[in-house]
Coordinates of C-alpha atoms in Angstrom, one line a residue:
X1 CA -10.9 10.3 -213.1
X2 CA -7.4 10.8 -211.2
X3 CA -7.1 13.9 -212.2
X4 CA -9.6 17.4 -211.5
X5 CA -10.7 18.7 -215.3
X6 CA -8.5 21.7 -215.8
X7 CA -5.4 20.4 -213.3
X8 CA -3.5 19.5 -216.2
X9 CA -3.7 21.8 -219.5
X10 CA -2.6 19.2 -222.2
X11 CA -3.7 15.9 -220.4
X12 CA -4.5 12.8 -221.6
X13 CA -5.4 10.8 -219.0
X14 CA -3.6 7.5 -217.0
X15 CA -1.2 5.5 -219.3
X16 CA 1.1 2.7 -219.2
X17 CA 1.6 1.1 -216.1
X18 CA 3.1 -2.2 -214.2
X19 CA 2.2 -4.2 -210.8
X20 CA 4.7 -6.4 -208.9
X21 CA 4.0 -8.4 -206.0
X22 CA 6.3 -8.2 -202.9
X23 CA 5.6 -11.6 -200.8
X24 CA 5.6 -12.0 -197.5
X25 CA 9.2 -12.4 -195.2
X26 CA 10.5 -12.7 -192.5
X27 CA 10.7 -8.8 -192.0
X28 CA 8.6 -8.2 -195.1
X29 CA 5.2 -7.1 -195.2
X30 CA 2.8 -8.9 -198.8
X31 CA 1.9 -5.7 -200.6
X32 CA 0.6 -5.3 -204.5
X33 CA 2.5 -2.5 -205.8
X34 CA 1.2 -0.3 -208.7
X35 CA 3.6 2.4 -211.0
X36 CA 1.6 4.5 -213.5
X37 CA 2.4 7.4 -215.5
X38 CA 0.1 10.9 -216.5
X39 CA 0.0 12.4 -219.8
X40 CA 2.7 10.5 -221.4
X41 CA 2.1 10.8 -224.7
X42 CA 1.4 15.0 -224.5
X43 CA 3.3 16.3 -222.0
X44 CA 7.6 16.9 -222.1
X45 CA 7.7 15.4 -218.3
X46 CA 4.9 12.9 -217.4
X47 CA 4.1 12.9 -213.6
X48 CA 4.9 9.4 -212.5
X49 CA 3.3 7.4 -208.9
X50 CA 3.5 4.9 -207.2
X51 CA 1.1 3.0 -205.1
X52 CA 0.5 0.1 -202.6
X53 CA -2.0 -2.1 -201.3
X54 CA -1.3 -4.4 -197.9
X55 CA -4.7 -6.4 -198.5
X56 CA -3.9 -7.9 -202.5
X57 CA -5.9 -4.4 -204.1
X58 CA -9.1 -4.7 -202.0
X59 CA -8.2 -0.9 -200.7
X60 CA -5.0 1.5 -202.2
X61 CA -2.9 3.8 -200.1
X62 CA -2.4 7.4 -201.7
X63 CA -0.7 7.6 -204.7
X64 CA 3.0 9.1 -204.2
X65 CA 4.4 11.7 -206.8
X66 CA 8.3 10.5 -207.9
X67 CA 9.1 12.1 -210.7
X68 CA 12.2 14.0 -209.3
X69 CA 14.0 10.8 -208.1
X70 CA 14.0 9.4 -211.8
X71 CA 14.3 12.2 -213.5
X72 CA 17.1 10.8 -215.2
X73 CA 15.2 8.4 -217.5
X74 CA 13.1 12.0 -218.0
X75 CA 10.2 10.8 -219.7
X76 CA 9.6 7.3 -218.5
X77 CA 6.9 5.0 -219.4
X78 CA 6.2 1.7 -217.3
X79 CA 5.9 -1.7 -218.6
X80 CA 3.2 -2.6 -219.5
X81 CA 3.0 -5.9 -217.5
X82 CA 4.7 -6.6 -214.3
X83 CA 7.7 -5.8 -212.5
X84 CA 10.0 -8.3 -210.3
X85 CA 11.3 -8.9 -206.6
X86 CA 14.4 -10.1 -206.1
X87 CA 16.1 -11.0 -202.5
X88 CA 19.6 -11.6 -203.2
X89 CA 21.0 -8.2 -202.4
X90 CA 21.5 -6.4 -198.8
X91 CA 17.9 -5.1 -199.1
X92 CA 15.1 -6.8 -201.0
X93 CA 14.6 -4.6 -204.5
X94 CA 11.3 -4.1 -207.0
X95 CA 12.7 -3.4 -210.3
X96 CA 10.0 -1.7 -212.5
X97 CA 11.0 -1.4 -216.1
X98 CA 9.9 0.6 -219.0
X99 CA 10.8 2.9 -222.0
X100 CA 11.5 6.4 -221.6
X101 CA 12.3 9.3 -224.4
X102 CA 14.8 12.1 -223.4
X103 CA 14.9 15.6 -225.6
X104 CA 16.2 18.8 -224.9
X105 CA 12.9 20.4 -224.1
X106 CA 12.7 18.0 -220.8
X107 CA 15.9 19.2 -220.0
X108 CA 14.7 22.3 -219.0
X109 CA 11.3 21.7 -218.0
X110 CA 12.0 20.7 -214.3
X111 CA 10.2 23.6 -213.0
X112 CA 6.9 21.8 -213.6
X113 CA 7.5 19.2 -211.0
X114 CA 6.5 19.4 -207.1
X115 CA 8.2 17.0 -205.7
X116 CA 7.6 13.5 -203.9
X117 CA 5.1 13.0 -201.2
X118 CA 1.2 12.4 -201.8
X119 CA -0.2 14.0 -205.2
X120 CA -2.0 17.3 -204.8
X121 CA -3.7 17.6 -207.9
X122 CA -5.4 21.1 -207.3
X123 CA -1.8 22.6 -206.4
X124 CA 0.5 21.2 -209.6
X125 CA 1.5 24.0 -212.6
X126 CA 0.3 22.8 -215.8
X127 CA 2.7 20.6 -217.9
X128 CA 4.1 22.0 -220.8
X129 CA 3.0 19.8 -224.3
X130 CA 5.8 17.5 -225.6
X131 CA 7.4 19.1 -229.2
X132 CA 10.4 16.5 -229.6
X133 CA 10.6 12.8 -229.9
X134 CA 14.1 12.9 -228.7
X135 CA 16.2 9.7 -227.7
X136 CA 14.2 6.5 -227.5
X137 CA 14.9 3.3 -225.3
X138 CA 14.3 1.1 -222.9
X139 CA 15.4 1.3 -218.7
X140 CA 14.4 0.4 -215.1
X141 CA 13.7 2.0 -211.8
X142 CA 13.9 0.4 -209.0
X143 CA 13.8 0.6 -204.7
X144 CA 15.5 -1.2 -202.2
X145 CA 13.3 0.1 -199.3
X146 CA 10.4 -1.9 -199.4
X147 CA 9.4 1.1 -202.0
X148 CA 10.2 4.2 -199.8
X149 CA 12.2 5.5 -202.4
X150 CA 12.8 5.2 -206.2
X151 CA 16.1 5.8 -208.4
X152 CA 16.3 4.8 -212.3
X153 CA 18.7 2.3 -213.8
X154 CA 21.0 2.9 -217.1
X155 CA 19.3 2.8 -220.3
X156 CA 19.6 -0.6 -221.9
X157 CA 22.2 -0.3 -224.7
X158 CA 21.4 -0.6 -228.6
X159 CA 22.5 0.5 -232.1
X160 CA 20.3 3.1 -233.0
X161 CA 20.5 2.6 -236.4
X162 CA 19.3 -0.7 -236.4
X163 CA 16.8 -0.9 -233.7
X164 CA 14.7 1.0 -231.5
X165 CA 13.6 -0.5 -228.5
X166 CA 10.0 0.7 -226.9
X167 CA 7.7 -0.9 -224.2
X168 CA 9.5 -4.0 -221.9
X169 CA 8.8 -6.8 -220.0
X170 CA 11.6 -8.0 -217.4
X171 CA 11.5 -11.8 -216.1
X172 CA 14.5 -13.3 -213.7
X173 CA 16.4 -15.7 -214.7
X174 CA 18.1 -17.0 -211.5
X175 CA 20.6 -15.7 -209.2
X176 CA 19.4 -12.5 -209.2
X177 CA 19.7 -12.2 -212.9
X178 CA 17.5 -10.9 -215.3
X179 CA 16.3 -11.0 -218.7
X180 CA 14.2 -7.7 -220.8
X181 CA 12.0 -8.6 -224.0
X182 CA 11.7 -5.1 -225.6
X183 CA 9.0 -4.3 -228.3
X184 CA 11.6 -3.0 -231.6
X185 CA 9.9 0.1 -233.1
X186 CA 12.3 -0.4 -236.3
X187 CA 9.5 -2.6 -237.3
X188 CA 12.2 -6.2 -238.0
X189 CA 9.1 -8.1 -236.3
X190 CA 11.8 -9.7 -233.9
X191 CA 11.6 -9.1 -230.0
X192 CA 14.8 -7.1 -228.7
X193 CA 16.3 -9.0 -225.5
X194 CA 19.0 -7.8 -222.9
X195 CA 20.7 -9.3 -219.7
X196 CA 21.2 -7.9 -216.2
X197 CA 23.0 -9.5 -213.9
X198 CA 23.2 -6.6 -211.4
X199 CA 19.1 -6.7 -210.5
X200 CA 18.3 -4.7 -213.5
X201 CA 20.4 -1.2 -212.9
X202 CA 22.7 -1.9 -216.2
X203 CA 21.8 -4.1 -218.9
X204 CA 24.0 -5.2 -221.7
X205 CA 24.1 -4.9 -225.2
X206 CA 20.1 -5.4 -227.0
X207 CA 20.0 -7.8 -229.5
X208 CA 17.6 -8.8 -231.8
X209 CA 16.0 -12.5 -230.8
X210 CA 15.8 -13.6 -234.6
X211 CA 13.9 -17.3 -233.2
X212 CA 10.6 -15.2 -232.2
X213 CA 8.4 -13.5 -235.0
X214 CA 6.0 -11.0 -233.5
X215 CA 3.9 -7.7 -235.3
X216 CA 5.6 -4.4 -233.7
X217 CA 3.9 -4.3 -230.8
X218 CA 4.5 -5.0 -226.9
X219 CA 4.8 -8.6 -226.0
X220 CA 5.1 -10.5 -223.1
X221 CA 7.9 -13.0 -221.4
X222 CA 7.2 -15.3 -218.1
X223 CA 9.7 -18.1 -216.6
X224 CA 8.0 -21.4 -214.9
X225 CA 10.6 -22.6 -212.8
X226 CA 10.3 -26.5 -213.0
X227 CA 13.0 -27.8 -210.0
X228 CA 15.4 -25.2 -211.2
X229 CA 15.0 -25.7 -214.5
X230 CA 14.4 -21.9 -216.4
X231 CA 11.8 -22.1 -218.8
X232 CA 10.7 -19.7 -221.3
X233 CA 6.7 -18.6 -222.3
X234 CA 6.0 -15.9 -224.6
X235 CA 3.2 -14.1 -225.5
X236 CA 2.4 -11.9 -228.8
X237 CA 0.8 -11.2 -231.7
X238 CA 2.5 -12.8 -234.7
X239 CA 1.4 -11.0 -237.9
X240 CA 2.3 -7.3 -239.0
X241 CA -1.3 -6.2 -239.0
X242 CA -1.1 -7.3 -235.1
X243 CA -3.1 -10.4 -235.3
X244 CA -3.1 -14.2 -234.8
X245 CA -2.3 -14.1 -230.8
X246 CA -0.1 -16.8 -230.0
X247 CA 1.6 -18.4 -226.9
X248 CA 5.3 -20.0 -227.4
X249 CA 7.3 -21.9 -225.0
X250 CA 10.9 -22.6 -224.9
X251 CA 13.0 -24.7 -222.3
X252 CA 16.0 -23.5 -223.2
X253 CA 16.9 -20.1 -221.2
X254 CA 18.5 -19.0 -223.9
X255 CA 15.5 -19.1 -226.2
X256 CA 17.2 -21.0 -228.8
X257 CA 13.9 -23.1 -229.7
X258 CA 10.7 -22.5 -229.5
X259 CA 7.3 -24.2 -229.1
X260 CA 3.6 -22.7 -230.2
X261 CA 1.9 -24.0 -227.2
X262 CA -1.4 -22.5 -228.0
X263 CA -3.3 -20.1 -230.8
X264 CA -5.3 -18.0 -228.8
X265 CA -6.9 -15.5 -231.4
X266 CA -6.4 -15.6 -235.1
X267 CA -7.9 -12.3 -235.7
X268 CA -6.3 -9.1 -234.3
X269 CA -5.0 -8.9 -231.3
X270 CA -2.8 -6.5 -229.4
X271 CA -0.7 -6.1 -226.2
X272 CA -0.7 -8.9 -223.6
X273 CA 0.5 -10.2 -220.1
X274 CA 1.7 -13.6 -218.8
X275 CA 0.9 -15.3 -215.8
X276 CA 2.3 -18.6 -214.4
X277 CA -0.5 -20.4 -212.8
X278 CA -1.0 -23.5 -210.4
X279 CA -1.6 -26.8 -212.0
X280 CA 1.2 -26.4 -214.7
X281 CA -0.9 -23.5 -216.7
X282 CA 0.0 -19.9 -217.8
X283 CA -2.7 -17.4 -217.8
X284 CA -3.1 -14.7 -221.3
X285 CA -4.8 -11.5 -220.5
X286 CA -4.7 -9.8 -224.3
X287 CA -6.7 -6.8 -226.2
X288 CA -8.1 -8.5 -229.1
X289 CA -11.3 -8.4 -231.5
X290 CA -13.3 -8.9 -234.9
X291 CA -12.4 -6.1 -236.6
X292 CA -9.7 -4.4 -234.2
X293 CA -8.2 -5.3 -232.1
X294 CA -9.1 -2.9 -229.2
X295 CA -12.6 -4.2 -229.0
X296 CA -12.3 -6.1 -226.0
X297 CA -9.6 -8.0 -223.1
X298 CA -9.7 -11.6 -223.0
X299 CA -8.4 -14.2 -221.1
X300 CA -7.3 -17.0 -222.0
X301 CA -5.5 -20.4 -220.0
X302 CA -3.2 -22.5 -221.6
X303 CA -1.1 -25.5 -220.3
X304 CA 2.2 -25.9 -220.0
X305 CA 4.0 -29.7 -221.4
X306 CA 4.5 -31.9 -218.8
X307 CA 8.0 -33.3 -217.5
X308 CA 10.4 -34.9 -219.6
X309 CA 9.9 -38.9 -219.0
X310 CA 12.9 -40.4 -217.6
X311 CA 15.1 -42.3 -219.8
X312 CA 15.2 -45.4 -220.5
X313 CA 17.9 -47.8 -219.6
X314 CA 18.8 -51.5 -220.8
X315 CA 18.5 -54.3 -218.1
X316 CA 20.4 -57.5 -218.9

Protein backbone atom coordinates (compact mmCIF):
# COMPACT_ATOMS: atom_id res chain seq x y z
CA UNK A 1 0.00 0.00 0.00
CA UNK A 2 1.52 3.42 -1.41
CA UNK A 3 -0.04 5.24 0.80
CA UNK A 4 0.31 5.26 5.11
CA UNK A 5 -3.55 4.47 6.47
CA UNK A 6 -4.76 7.92 7.56
CA UNK A 7 -2.39 10.07 4.94
CA UNK A 8 -5.19 10.62 2.79
CA UNK A 9 -8.84 11.22 4.50
CA UNK A 10 -11.14 10.21 1.46
CA UNK A 11 -8.66 7.73 -0.36
CA UNK A 12 -9.26 5.13 -2.60
CA UNK A 13 -6.24 3.75 -3.35
CA UNK A 14 -3.86 3.66 -6.87
CA UNK A 15 -5.97 4.02 -10.07
CA UNK A 16 -5.57 4.29 -13.74
CA UNK A 17 -2.30 4.39 -14.97
CA UNK A 18 0.00 3.98 -18.28
CA UNK A 19 3.83 2.73 -19.06
CA UNK A 20 5.89 3.79 -22.09
CA UNK A 21 9.15 2.58 -23.04
CA UNK A 22 11.89 5.10 -23.92
CA UNK A 23 14.66 2.99 -26.06
CA UNK A 24 17.99 3.27 -26.03
CA UNK A 25 20.00 6.34 -28.27
CA UNK A 26 22.57 7.63 -28.98
CA UNK A 27 22.34 10.12 -25.98
CA UNK A 28 19.42 8.29 -24.56
CA UNK A 29 19.39 6.04 -21.69
CA UNK A 30 16.41 2.55 -22.10
CA UNK A 31 14.08 3.28 -19.14
CA UNK A 32 10.30 1.86 -18.43
CA UNK A 33 8.38 4.77 -17.46
CA UNK A 34 5.30 4.50 -15.15
CA UNK A 35 2.40 7.52 -14.63
CA UNK A 36 -0.33 6.68 -12.05
CA UNK A 37 -2.89 8.63 -10.27
CA UNK A 38 -4.28 8.55 -6.26
CA UNK A 39 -7.75 8.80 -5.30
CA UNK A 40 -9.16 9.64 -8.59
CA UNK A 41 -12.41 8.77 -8.28
CA UNK A 42 -12.98 10.64 -4.54
CA UNK A 43 -10.84 13.36 -4.30
CA UNK A 44 -11.38 17.15 -6.36
CA UNK A 45 -7.42 17.01 -7.28
CA UNK A 46 -5.91 13.48 -7.51
CA UNK A 47 -2.11 13.43 -6.73
CA UNK A 48 -0.45 12.26 -9.89
CA UNK A 49 3.54 10.47 -10.17
CA UNK A 50 5.64 9.55 -12.20
CA UNK A 51 8.26 6.86 -12.07
CA UNK A 52 11.24 5.18 -13.87
CA UNK A 53 13.12 2.08 -14.07
CA UNK A 54 16.77 1.87 -15.96
CA UNK A 55 16.80 -2.05 -15.69
CA UNK A 56 13.12 -2.89 -17.72
CA UNK A 57 11.07 -2.80 -13.90
CA UNK A 58 13.39 -5.26 -12.02
CA UNK A 59 13.93 -2.12 -9.43
CA UNK A 60 11.80 1.54 -9.48
CA UNK A 61 13.28 4.89 -8.59
CA UNK A 62 11.05 7.07 -6.13
CA UNK A 63 7.98 8.06 -7.32
CA UNK A 64 7.89 12.01 -8.24
CA UNK A 65 4.79 14.12 -7.17
CA UNK A 66 3.55 16.41 -10.52
CA UNK A 67 0.52 17.54 -10.01
CA UNK A 68 1.31 21.30 -10.13
CA UNK A 69 2.83 21.18 -13.60
CA UNK A 70 -0.51 19.77 -15.17
CA UNK A 71 -2.70 21.29 -13.17
CA UNK A 72 -4.30 22.46 -16.15
CA UNK A 73 -6.01 19.27 -17.19
CA UNK A 74 -6.99 19.44 -13.14
CA UNK A 75 -8.17 16.19 -12.61
CA UNK A 76 -6.37 13.90 -14.88
CA UNK A 77 -6.63 10.27 -15.23
CA UNK A 78 -3.90 8.16 -17.32
CA UNK A 79 -4.58 5.85 -20.02
CA UNK A 80 -5.05 2.95 -19.24
CA UNK A 81 -2.49 1.28 -21.53
CA UNK A 82 0.58 2.80 -22.81
CA UNK A 83 2.02 5.97 -23.75
CA UNK A 84 4.37 6.70 -26.92
CA UNK A 85 7.99 8.10 -27.77
CA UNK A 86 8.53 9.98 -30.51
CA UNK A 87 12.04 11.49 -31.90
CA UNK A 88 11.16 13.84 -34.53
CA UNK A 89 11.27 17.00 -32.54
CA UNK A 90 14.46 19.06 -30.98
CA UNK A 91 14.22 16.82 -27.92
CA UNK A 92 12.87 13.30 -27.80
CA UNK A 93 9.11 13.56 -26.04
CA UNK A 94 6.84 10.72 -23.94
CA UNK A 95 3.34 11.72 -24.52
CA UNK A 96 1.06 10.15 -21.86
CA UNK A 97 -2.61 10.50 -22.50
CA UNK A 98 -5.67 10.29 -20.52
CA UNK A 99 -9.10 11.84 -19.46
CA UNK A 100 -9.44 14.43 -17.09
CA UNK A 101 -12.70 16.20 -15.45
CA UNK A 102 -12.46 20.01 -14.62
CA UNK A 103 -15.16 21.73 -12.02
CA UNK A 104 -15.22 24.67 -10.12
CA UNK A 105 -14.40 23.09 -6.85
CA UNK A 106 -10.73 22.05 -8.33
CA UNK A 107 -10.38 25.45 -9.12
CA UNK A 108 -9.95 26.45 -5.84
CA UNK A 109 -8.56 23.50 -4.19
CA UNK A 110 -4.74 24.11 -5.10
CA UNK A 111 -3.91 24.52 -1.64
CA UNK A 112 -3.90 20.73 -1.20
CA UNK A 113 -0.88 20.24 -3.38
CA UNK A 114 2.99 20.17 -2.29
CA UNK A 115 4.60 20.43 -5.09
CA UNK A 116 7.07 18.28 -7.31
CA UNK A 117 9.94 16.39 -5.96
CA UNK A 118 9.82 12.76 -4.27
CA UNK A 119 6.28 12.06 -2.49
CA UNK A 120 6.25 12.51 1.26
CA UNK A 121 3.26 10.79 2.23
CA UNK A 122 3.41 11.46 6.09
CA UNK A 123 3.71 15.44 5.25
CA UNK A 124 0.64 15.94 2.51
CA UNK A 125 -2.83 17.85 3.88
CA UNK A 126 -5.66 15.62 3.26
CA UNK A 127 -7.55 15.95 -0.12
CA UNK A 128 -10.74 17.38 -0.10
CA UNK A 129 -13.72 14.65 -1.56
CA UNK A 130 -14.85 15.42 -5.18
CA UNK A 131 -18.74 17.04 -5.20
CA UNK A 132 -18.95 17.91 -9.04
CA UNK A 133 -18.56 15.94 -12.20
CA UNK A 134 -17.73 18.98 -13.96
CA UNK A 135 -16.36 19.03 -17.74
CA UNK A 136 -15.36 15.61 -19.12
CA UNK A 137 -12.72 14.78 -21.89
CA UNK A 138 -9.97 13.51 -23.06
CA UNK A 139 -5.96 15.16 -23.21
CA UNK A 140 -2.16 14.42 -22.94
CA UNK A 141 0.82 15.37 -20.90
CA UNK A 142 3.84 15.11 -22.04
CA UNK A 143 7.99 15.82 -21.39
CA UNK A 144 10.62 16.56 -23.64
CA UNK A 145 13.45 16.01 -21.06
CA UNK A 146 13.98 12.49 -20.96
CA UNK A 147 10.91 12.97 -18.17
CA UNK A 148 12.52 15.80 -15.98
CA UNK A 149 9.55 17.70 -16.31
CA UNK A 150 5.83 17.31 -17.28
CA UNK A 151 3.32 19.97 -18.90
CA UNK A 152 -0.36 18.95 -20.23
CA UNK A 153 -1.57 19.19 -23.80
CA UNK A 154 -5.12 20.91 -24.97
CA UNK A 155 -8.10 18.87 -24.42
CA UNK A 156 -9.13 16.93 -27.49
CA UNK A 157 -12.08 18.74 -28.96
CA UNK A 158 -15.78 17.27 -29.09
CA UNK A 159 -19.53 18.24 -29.23
CA UNK A 160 -20.73 17.70 -25.93
CA UNK A 161 -23.95 17.10 -26.81
CA UNK A 162 -23.24 14.18 -28.74
CA UNK A 163 -20.41 12.53 -27.25
CA UNK A 164 -18.38 12.24 -24.24
CA UNK A 165 -15.07 11.07 -24.48
CA UNK A 166 -13.51 9.09 -21.31
CA UNK A 167 -10.33 6.78 -20.98
CA UNK A 168 -7.72 6.81 -24.30
CA UNK A 169 -5.25 5.00 -25.93
CA UNK A 170 -2.74 7.04 -28.33
CA UNK A 171 -0.75 5.06 -31.17
CA UNK A 172 1.55 6.99 -33.89
CA UNK A 173 0.88 7.02 -37.03
CA UNK A 174 4.13 8.22 -38.81
CA UNK A 175 5.90 11.30 -38.93
CA UNK A 176 5.42 12.20 -35.70
CA UNK A 177 1.81 11.91 -35.98
CA UNK A 178 -0.68 10.53 -33.91
CA UNK A 179 -3.92 8.97 -33.58
CA UNK A 180 -6.35 8.74 -29.90
CA UNK A 181 -9.12 5.94 -29.61
CA UNK A 182 -11.31 7.34 -26.81
CA UNK A 183 -13.87 5.16 -24.86
CA UNK A 184 -17.50 7.46 -25.63
CA UNK A 185 -19.48 7.63 -22.35
CA UNK A 186 -22.64 8.78 -24.37
CA UNK A 187 -23.05 5.10 -24.67
CA UNK A 188 -23.30 5.16 -29.18
CA UNK A 189 -21.07 1.80 -28.73
CA UNK A 190 -18.65 3.49 -31.42
CA UNK A 191 -14.92 4.36 -30.38
CA UNK A 192 -14.21 8.25 -30.48
CA UNK A 193 -10.94 8.94 -32.61
CA UNK A 194 -8.73 12.27 -33.00
CA UNK A 195 -5.46 13.24 -34.85
CA UNK A 196 -2.31 15.07 -33.71
CA UNK A 197 0.05 16.03 -35.82
CA UNK A 198 2.00 18.19 -33.41
CA UNK A 199 3.25 14.99 -31.00
CA UNK A 200 -0.07 14.96 -29.12
CA UNK A 201 -0.22 18.74 -27.48
CA UNK A 202 -3.52 19.65 -29.70
CA UNK A 203 -5.69 17.20 -31.24
CA UNK A 204 -8.41 17.88 -33.72
CA UNK A 205 -11.90 17.54 -33.86
CA UNK A 206 -13.27 13.77 -32.15
CA UNK A 207 -15.33 11.98 -34.20
CA UNK A 208 -17.16 9.05 -33.86
CA UNK A 209 -15.45 5.86 -35.80
CA UNK A 210 -18.95 4.42 -36.95
CA UNK A 211 -16.77 0.96 -38.64
CA UNK A 212 -15.93 -0.33 -34.98
CA UNK A 213 -18.75 -1.61 -32.59
CA UNK A 214 -17.55 -1.80 -28.98
CA UNK A 215 -19.72 -2.00 -25.24
CA UNK A 216 -18.91 1.46 -23.48
CA UNK A 217 -15.94 0.65 -22.07
CA UNK A 218 -12.02 1.40 -22.61
CA UNK A 219 -10.56 -0.26 -25.61
CA UNK A 220 -7.41 -0.56 -27.03
CA UNK A 221 -5.45 0.53 -30.52
CA UNK A 222 -1.79 -0.77 -31.67
CA UNK A 223 0.00 -0.06 -35.28
CA UNK A 224 2.31 -3.03 -36.79
CA UNK A 225 4.40 -1.26 -39.01
CA UNK A 226 4.93 -3.71 -42.02
CA UNK A 227 7.84 -1.77 -44.36
CA UNK A 228 6.08 1.45 -43.73
CA UNK A 229 2.97 0.28 -44.27
CA UNK A 230 0.48 1.62 -41.06
CA UNK A 231 -1.67 -1.06 -39.90
CA UNK A 232 -4.46 -0.92 -37.56
CA UNK A 233 -5.32 -3.70 -34.43
CA UNK A 234 -7.97 -3.12 -32.11
CA UNK A 235 -8.96 -4.53 -29.11
CA UNK A 236 -12.52 -4.48 -27.18
CA UNK A 237 -15.38 -5.82 -25.95
CA UNK A 238 -18.17 -5.93 -28.46
CA UNK A 239 -21.48 -6.28 -26.72
CA UNK A 240 -23.34 -3.67 -24.42
CA UNK A 241 -23.24 -5.94 -21.39
CA UNK A 242 -19.23 -5.82 -22.02
CA UNK A 243 -18.73 -9.15 -23.35
CA UNK A 244 -17.56 -11.22 -26.39
CA UNK A 245 -13.76 -9.85 -26.35
CA UNK A 246 -12.61 -9.46 -29.80
CA UNK A 247 -9.46 -8.47 -31.72
CA UNK A 248 -9.91 -6.47 -35.22
CA UNK A 249 -7.47 -5.52 -37.72
CA UNK A 250 -7.51 -3.08 -40.40
CA UNK A 251 -4.67 -2.10 -43.08
CA UNK A 252 -6.10 0.86 -43.95
CA UNK A 253 -4.74 3.82 -41.46
CA UNK A 254 -7.79 5.30 -41.79
CA UNK A 255 -9.74 2.40 -40.33
CA UNK A 256 -12.13 2.25 -43.13
CA UNK A 257 -12.33 -1.70 -43.02
CA UNK A 258 -12.01 -3.90 -40.66
CA UNK A 259 -11.03 -7.55 -40.00
CA UNK A 260 -12.03 -9.90 -36.72
CA UNK A 261 -8.73 -11.51 -36.46
CA UNK A 262 -9.56 -13.40 -33.42
CA UNK A 263 -12.58 -14.07 -30.64
CA UNK A 264 -10.83 -14.16 -27.63
CA UNK A 265 -13.69 -14.50 -24.87
CA UNK A 266 -17.35 -14.74 -25.63
CA UNK A 267 -18.37 -14.15 -22.15
CA UNK A 268 -17.75 -10.86 -20.32
CA UNK A 269 -14.93 -9.18 -20.61
CA UNK A 270 -13.64 -5.72 -19.85
CA UNK A 271 -10.70 -3.24 -20.42
CA UNK A 272 -7.70 -4.46 -22.45
CA UNK A 273 -4.15 -3.61 -23.82
CA UNK A 274 -2.31 -4.33 -27.17
CA UNK A 275 0.97 -5.42 -27.74
CA UNK A 276 2.83 -6.00 -31.13
CA UNK A 277 4.92 -8.97 -30.79
CA UNK A 278 7.85 -10.78 -32.72
CA UNK A 279 6.94 -13.33 -35.24
CA UNK A 280 4.01 -11.33 -36.80
CA UNK A 281 1.70 -11.72 -33.39
CA UNK A 282 -0.12 -9.17 -31.15
CA UNK A 283 -0.33 -9.88 -27.50
CA UNK A 284 -4.26 -9.28 -25.44
CA UNK A 285 -3.84 -8.63 -21.82
CA UNK A 286 -7.90 -8.34 -20.90
CA UNK A 287 -10.16 -8.53 -17.44
CA UNK A 288 -12.55 -11.12 -18.26
CA UNK A 289 -14.65 -14.02 -16.58
CA UNK A 290 -17.78 -16.46 -16.15
CA UNK A 291 -19.97 -14.48 -14.60
CA UNK A 292 -18.18 -10.93 -14.56
CA UNK A 293 -16.02 -9.85 -15.97
CA UNK A 294 -13.58 -8.70 -13.23
CA UNK A 295 -12.83 -12.29 -12.18
CA UNK A 296 -9.57 -12.67 -13.62
CA UNK A 297 -6.65 -11.02 -16.39
CA UNK A 298 -5.95 -13.14 -19.25
CA UNK A 299 -3.68 -13.26 -21.94
CA UNK A 300 -4.13 -14.01 -24.91
CA UNK A 301 -1.73 -14.21 -28.57
CA UNK A 302 -3.15 -13.86 -31.74
CA UNK A 303 -1.49 -13.59 -35.24
CA UNK A 304 -1.37 -11.09 -37.46
CA UNK A 305 -2.30 -12.04 -41.68
CA UNK A 306 0.67 -12.47 -43.57
CA UNK A 307 1.90 -10.16 -46.58
CA UNK A 308 -0.08 -9.49 -49.45
CA UNK A 309 1.22 -12.11 -52.39
CA UNK A 310 2.66 -10.29 -55.13
CA UNK A 311 0.70 -9.95 -58.23
CA UNK A 312 0.50 -11.69 -60.83
CA UNK A 313 1.62 -10.80 -64.21
CA UNK A 314 0.96 -12.36 -67.84
CA UNK A 315 4.17 -13.73 -69.69
CA UNK A 316 3.79 -14.13 -73.41
Amino acid sequence: NFTKPGTLKYADGLNLGVAVYQPPGEARPERIWLSWVECFHRCIVPYQYVQSSADLGLTWDPPRDITQSIMALSKFSPGPGYGVHLTGFDEDRLVICGHYTRSESQENAAEVLTGEGVVETEDRPPAPVQDDAGTIGAACIYSDDLGGTWRSGVPVPYNSSLMSPRECQPVTTGYNGLLMTMRDGSNSHHPLWSYSYDGGISWGDAYTQVNLTTATCDASMAVYNESGNIHLIFSGPVESDRSLMEVHYSSDRTGAKWLLLSTLWYGPAAYSCLAVLPEQSVGVLYENGNHSPYEMITFARALLPGPAPPAETETN
